[in-house]
Amino acid sequence: MPVDYEPIIGLEVHAQLKTASKAFCACPATFGSRPNVNTCPICLGHPGALPVLNSNLVNYAVKMGLATNCSIRGTSTFSRKNYFYPDLPKGYQISQYADPICHDGYLTIETLEGEKHVGLTRIHMEEDSGKSIHDLDVDTLVDLNRSGVPLVEIVSEPDIRSAKEAYLYLQQLRQILIYLDICDGNMEEGSLRCDANISVRPKGTAEFGIKTEVKNLNSFRNVEKAIEYEILRQIHVLESGDTVVQHTMMWDASAQQTRIMRTKEHVHDYRYFPEPDLVPVVVTSNTIDELRSELPELPSAKKKRFMEQYGLPAYDSEILSADRNLANYFESACESLRSPGKSSYKLVSNWIMTEHLRIMSDMKISVSELRITPKQTGSLVDAVADGTISNKVAKEIFPELLASDRTATQLIQERGLSQMSDEIVIRNLVREVLEKHADNVRKYKQGKTNLKGFLVGQVIKESGGTANPAMVNVVMQEELDLISMD
Amino acid sequence: MTSNDIARIAELARLQFSEEEIAAFTNEFIRIVDYVGTIASLNLEGVEPMTTVSGAVNVSREDVAGECLTSEEALSNAPRKNEAFFKVPKVLG
């Protein structure tokens, strides 16, 4: 009988914080294009230079902890993690070890099987290393602009059971970091990095299998694909009667496979010890309350509220709440509506999800760069909702709204696009069309009722596209019913 | 503490020693570890680990960016460089 395997996955995520200055010195935490311009004796690791803690490193870490249901440690300390690498000039990384500032939290992800908690073991504060460049010279070149930039490392419990769950967990972490405005969440540029610990075990067994760690997962797609690949690789190893070796692997995106980076026979011995140059960090309950009050509404809460307050489907709510600015845009557009109501809210959502998001993705711009304001969007929805223009005309004038500062109402007036809803005018047009197409009317009466659509279309054409289609439909039916065919 | 432990510690610190030096260090390390080990004979229940001696907490600075060195200054002590980069022996990516 074939064995059914169960993957066990835990993620370690490093998020680069959007502070103005570095973790332990006042060098800017932003990177210019030129190498080694944001350095000082502290982040260059010169002997005798002493680190001074950036207060925002603590604030941001605590905010992330609160947003992920963590306990915040009253007193936590820094430790030195010792290893040699050219882009780590001190020979140690300032990190946290036994007493991370946040611990024991969780995130709720929505899987196909329902809601699931993924535990967070810890969130700790640390500093980034510099950058090694291997392909510009026969030797390795080092740029220390990034050395000392603040990071939080977010470690999950081994609660994740599939590549898809890993994706959902990571996506939510990223959304929260961006909502909190503490990390830009850009995986391609390395401001959000993910390593995955993966093992498999026969379903029903309690013991974990031997795990491998997969690094270099620099996009969401790569996270999913690398985990899927590694799970299958490990199952294949076990099925062939071999054992999984505890390697550090890296994802080779061009070959679409995991490769061994180093074997863990020499398990790293980082010889952590308390950092004597930094005093303990004490976070009082007052500070926690203060930081908690600064937290924005988080994506999952916003999604739920959008479903309740605006009556949106889960799908719409999810997409709109994924980006804080997009959610704000949606809410301002709804607020600007002349005739607010759940059907109009859904129309606003439809416009944003089709047109706005398409333009944002085509032009690679963010919502704040959109050349159409929430108010303009609201005016467009109003004009369709009250029958001033048809949806078709709305789509036609949308590009013009993008290029102008006018509202839809103004454009409609200027261009005479207002939908005709004058019943007398429409009835006359209907009668004209019925006379002109007497053949088709006869066929309709003989049972080809689908010809009604054609006749309605003719009326709208005659009106130059301005006749209100719903009204034409009603009048058309009345007039057709009046005609007898004897 | 055995000479193997000393060899491993030396390796981690990227230091090279002769057999004789390792033997000498082994004896010294044993004495040091024994000495520190006297703490183990104390009753330390309820005593928090002490990481600093001053008792100060929360020494931090505002998150404001200040001046840096120029790249010429930053590289002025570098034994090897390539334009504005530090240059080190080839490290495999």
XYZ file of N, CA, C and O in Angstrom, chain B:
372
model
N 36.789 19.523 28.944
C 37.618 20.162 27.916
C 38.735 19.225 27.460
O 39.537 18.775 28.267
N 38.738 18.968 26.155
C 39.809 18.147 25.620
C 40.515 18.944 24.529
O 40.050 20.023 24.139
N 41.587 18.416 24.030
C 42.295 19.128 22.963
C 41.421 19.253 21.711
O 41.556 20.183 20.936
N 40.464 18.317 21.560
C 39.533 18.432 20.432
C 38.650 19.667 20.555
O 38.373 20.353 19.578
N 38.199 19.941 21.793
C 37.388 21.146 22.010
C 38.187 22.390 21.649
O 37.679 23.313 21.006
N 39.445 22.409 22.059
C 40.288 23.578 21.793
C 40.501 23.735 20.287
O 40.404 24.839 19.745
N 40.713 22.613 19.615
C 40.923 22.678 18.169
C 39.681 23.234 17.478
O 39.756 24.040 16.556
N 38.516 22.828 17.968
C 37.249 23.284 17.388
C 37.054 24.788 17.651
O 36.666 25.544 16.758
N 37.359 25.219 18.864
C 37.214 26.642 19.201
C 38.171 27.476 18.352
O 37.805 28.527 17.827
N 39.394 26.964 18.175
C 40.379 27.674 17.349
C 39.886 27.765 15.907
O 39.989 28.808 15.264
N 39.273 26.686 15.427
C 38.774 26.664 14.057
C 37.668 27.710 13.881
O 37.632 28.453 12.902
N 36.760 27.754 14.866
C 35.661 28.726 14.797
C 36.196 30.155 14.820
O 35.608 31.059 14.238
N 37.312 30.365 15.504
C 37.894 31.709 15.601
C 38.902 31.965 14.483
O 39.533 33.022 14.460
N 39.017 31.025 13.577
C 39.973 31.132 12.458
C 41.401 31.352 12.980
O 42.129 32.200 12.482
N 41.780 30.599 14.009
C 43.131 30.709 14.546
C 43.828 29.365 14.359
O 43.195 28.314 14.447
N 45.139 29.432 14.093
C 45.888 28.197 13.915
C 46.917 28.061 15.020
O 47.644 29.016 15.322
N 46.955 26.885 15.632
C 47.902 26.642 16.722
C 48.666 25.347 16.477
O 48.148 24.430 15.832
N 49.848 25.293 17.060
C 50.630 24.053 16.995
C 50.081 23.078 18.038
O 49.315 23.467 18.915
N 50.483 21.827 17.930
C 50.092 20.800 18.907
C 50.408 21.237 20.328
O 49.587 21.095 21.237
N 51.642 21.813 20.495
C 52.073 22.210 21.845
C 51.174 23.315 22.391
O 50.782 23.291 23.557
N 50.862 24.290 21.500
C 50.003 25.391 21.940
C 48.628 24.867 22.351
O 48.062 25.283 23.361
N 48.104 23.951 21.549
C 46.783 23.397 21.872
C 46.829 22.683 23.216
O 45.931 22.851 24.052
N 47.889 21.941 23.463
C 48.017 21.230 24.752
C 48.044 22.238 25.899
O 47.345 22.071 26.912
N 48.789 23.335 25.704
C 48.890 24.345 26.759
C 47.537 25.009 26.995
O 47.095 25.182 28.137
N 46.854 25.358 25.877
C 45.538 25.989 26.006
C 44.543 25.069 26.701
O 43.696 25.512 27.469
N 44.664 23.779 26.402
C 43.717 22.842 26.997
C 43.795 22.919 28.519
O 42.772 23.026 29.202
N 45.021 22.911 29.047
C 45.176 23.016 30.510
C 44.620 24.319 31.040
O 43.923 24.350 32.049
N 44.918 25.425 30.333
C 44.425 26.731 30.793
C 42.893 26.776 30.754
O 42.259 27.273 31.682
N 42.332 26.248 29.669
C 40.860 26.266 29.542
C 40.219 25.460 30.662
O 39.196 25.859 31.219
N 40.828 24.310 30.980
C 40.258 23.471 32.045
C 40.217 24.263 33.347
O 39.200 24.276 34.056
N 41.312 24.989 33.632
C 41.351 25.776 34.869
C 40.283 26.874 34.865
O 39.599 27.103 35.855
N 40.149 27.546 33.699
C 39.161 28.640 33.605
C 37.748 28.108 33.795
O 36.963 28.643 34.574
N 37.448 27.004 33.093
C 36.091 26.456 33.169
C 35.801 25.970 34.587
O 34.705 26.174 35.111
N 36.784 25.368 35.227
C 36.611 24.933 36.623
C 36.295 26.122 37.518
O 35.403 26.078 38.361
N 37.072 27.199 37.311
C 36.910 28.392 38.137
C 35.496 28.956 37.992
O 34.790 29.207 38.960
N 35.075 29.124 36.724
C 33.728 29.650 36.469
C 32.679 28.675 37.010
O 31.618 29.083 37.492
N 33.052 27.395 36.993
C 32.117 26.358 37.429
C 31.744 26.446 38.895
O 30.742 25.847 39.316
N 32.505 27.207 39.687
C 32.159 27.321 41.123
C 30.775 27.944 41.281
O 30.090 27.720 42.279
N 30.358 28.729 40.274
C 29.017 29.336 40.340
C 27.959 28.243 40.462
O 26.953 28.398 41.146
N 28.248 27.098 39.818
C 27.275 26.017 39.826
C 27.006 25.488 41.227
O 25.976 24.868 41.479
N 27.943 25.739 42.149
C 27.748 25.219 43.513
C 26.835 26.136 44.335
O 26.458 25.808 45.446
N 26.504 27.313 43.799
C 25.638 28.246 44.539
C 24.164 27.930 44.289
O 23.809 27.369 43.259
N 23.350 28.322 45.245
C 21.907 28.197 45.051
C 21.414 29.446 44.316
O 21.386 30.530 44.890
N 21.069 29.297 43.059
C 20.729 30.462 42.231
C 19.237 30.549 41.932
O 18.816 31.236 41.015
N 18.455 29.851 42.739
C 17.026 29.867 42.476
C 16.477 31.290 42.605
O 16.760 31.989 43.587
N 15.739 31.709 41.601
C 15.129 33.036 41.639
C 16.082 34.161 41.280
O 15.702 35.331 41.328
N 17.321 33.846 40.936
C 18.266 34.893 40.557
C 18.260 35.031 39.025
O 18.504 34.064 38.314
N 17.915 36.226 38.568
C 17.867 36.470 37.128
C 19.291 36.548 36.571
O 20.186 37.079 37.231
N 19.519 36.052 35.356
C 20.850 36.210 34.755
C 21.176 37.697 34.596
O 20.303 38.494 34.244
N 22.395 38.063 34.906
C 22.786 39.468 34.791
C 23.546 39.649 33.478
O 24.586 39.052 33.264
N 22.993 40.483 32.582
C 23.660 40.664 31.300
C 24.493 41.936 31.268
O 25.403 42.061 30.463
N 24.151 42.907 32.093
C 24.967 44.124 32.173
C 25.127 44.499 33.638
O 24.306 44.127 34.476
N 26.170 45.281 33.930
C 26.432 45.605 35.337
C 25.847 46.956 35.749
O 25.666 47.216 36.927
N 25.529 47.828 34.783
C 25.145 49.186 35.156
C 23.716 49.281 35.679
O 23.378 50.199 36.400
N 22.861 48.339 35.306
C 21.460 48.425 35.708
C 20.662 49.365 34.820
O 19.455 49.515 34.987
N 21.322 50.014 33.864
C 20.606 50.919 32.956
C 19.757 50.105 31.983
O 20.107 48.972 31.636
N 18.628 50.659 31.585
C 17.814 50.034 30.546
C 17.382 51.108 29.545
O 17.444 52.300 29.831
N 16.935 50.646 28.391
C 16.380 51.540 27.361
C 17.264 52.734 27.015
O 16.799 53.869 26.989
N 18.514 52.482 26.777
C 19.356 53.565 26.268
C 19.223 53.531 24.750
O 19.630 52.565 24.106
N 18.576 54.537 24.202
C 18.358 54.517 22.759
C 18.407 55.936 22.215
O 18.513 56.894 22.958
N 18.330 56.044 20.920
C 18.343 57.358 20.270
C 17.131 57.461 19.355
O 16.520 56.460 18.974
N 16.790 58.707 19.015
C 15.704 58.945 18.083
C 16.113 58.429 16.705
O 17.289 58.451 16.354
N 15.125 58.019 15.930
C 15.401 57.500 14.592
C 15.590 58.657 13.608
O 14.694 59.001 12.848
N 16.773 59.271 13.658
C 17.074 60.387 12.761
C 18.385 60.068 12.056
O 19.356 59.678 12.702
N 18.391 60.230 10.736
C 19.606 59.931 9.980
C 20.605 61.078 10.122
O 20.225 62.249 10.082
N 21.850 60.725 10.308
C 22.893 61.734 10.464
C 23.952 61.599 9.384
O 23.716 60.990 8.338
N 25.111 62.172 9.669
C 26.193 62.166 8.679
C 26.915 60.827 8.643
O 27.013 60.129 9.643
N 27.441 60.504 7.472
C 28.231 59.286 7.320
C 29.630 59.665 6.857
O 29.910 60.811 6.537
N 30.463 58.658 6.781
C 31.774 58.849 6.167
C 31.596 58.903 4.649
O 30.616 58.396 4.109
N 32.538 59.499 3.970
C 32.539 59.379 2.511
C 33.053 57.985 2.169
O 33.664 57.323 3.025
N 32.815 57.529 0.956
C 33.290 56.183 0.632
C 34.821 56.139 0.649
O 35.407 55.117 1.000
N 35.481 57.276 0.312
C 36.949 57.319 0.383
C 37.407 57.105 1.827
O 38.311 56.307 2.100
N 36.729 57.791 2.756
C 37.081 57.610 4.178
C 36.806 56.180 4.629
O 37.619 55.561 5.318
N 35.637 55.655 4.219
C 35.254 54.308 4.647
C 36.283 53.277 4.178
O 36.576 52.320 4.878
N 36.831 53.512 2.980
C 37.748 52.529 2.402
C 39.208 52.807 2.744
O 40.094 52.061 2.321
N 39.447 53.894 3.504
C 40.840 54.314 3.682
C 41.701 53.284 4.417
O 42.907 53.257 4.242
N 41.088 52.416 5.217
C 41.877 51.391 5.908
C 41.807 50.029 5.226
O 42.343 49.047 5.746
N 41.127 49.971 4.095
C 40.940 48.669 3.449
C 42.235 48.217 2.795
O 42.834 48.968 2.032
N 42.679 46.995 3.058
C 43.904 46.512 2.413
C 43.749 46.393 0.899
O 44.684 46.638 0.152
N 42.518 46.032 0.454
C 42.293 45.906 -0.984
C 40.947 46.504 -1.329
O 39.982 46.390 -0.576
N 40.890 47.176 -2.486
C 39.596 47.712 -2.915
C 39.493 47.697 -4.436
O 40.494 47.569 -5.142
N 38.256 47.809 -4.907
C 37.990 47.961 -6.338
C 37.024 49.123 -6.423
O 35.869 49.014 -6.044
N 37.543 50.279 -6.914
C 36.773 51.513 -6.904
C 36.176 51.732 -5.525
O 36.923 51.815 -4.561
N 34.832 51.792 -5.416
C 34.255 52.096 -4.102
C 33.901 50.854 -3.291
O 33.202 50.939 -2.289
N 34.341 49.681 -3.724
C 34.051 48.445 -3.000
C 35.254 47.972 -2.181
O 36.398 48.158 -2.599
N 34.971 47.327 -1.056
C 36.002 46.540 -0.386
C 36.205 45.292 -1.232
O 35.248 44.769 -1.813
N 37.451 44.830 -1.289
C 37.717 43.646 -2.096
C 38.275 42.565 -1.189
O 39.191 42.820 -0.394
N 37.694 41.381 -1.279
C 38.120 40.263 -0.421
C 38.356 39.041 -1.303
O 37.880 38.992 -2.439
N 39.089 38.050 -0.799
C 39.282 36.837 -1.598
C 37.945 36.248 -2.020
O 36.951 36.391 -1.324
N 37.949 35.600 -3.160
C 36.719 35.036 -3.728
C 35.948 34.208 -2.706
O 36.474 33.294 -2.087
N 34.678 34.586 -2.545
C 33.784 33.793 -1.708
C 32.756 33.199 -2.654
O 32.226 33.899 -3.497
N 32.497 31.924 -2.513
C 31.491 31.349 -3.397
C 30.122 31.804 -2.947
O 29.806 31.811 -1.773
N 29.322 32.217 -3.938
C 27.966 32.693 -3.635
C 27.199 31.584 -2.993
O 26.275 31.748 -2.280
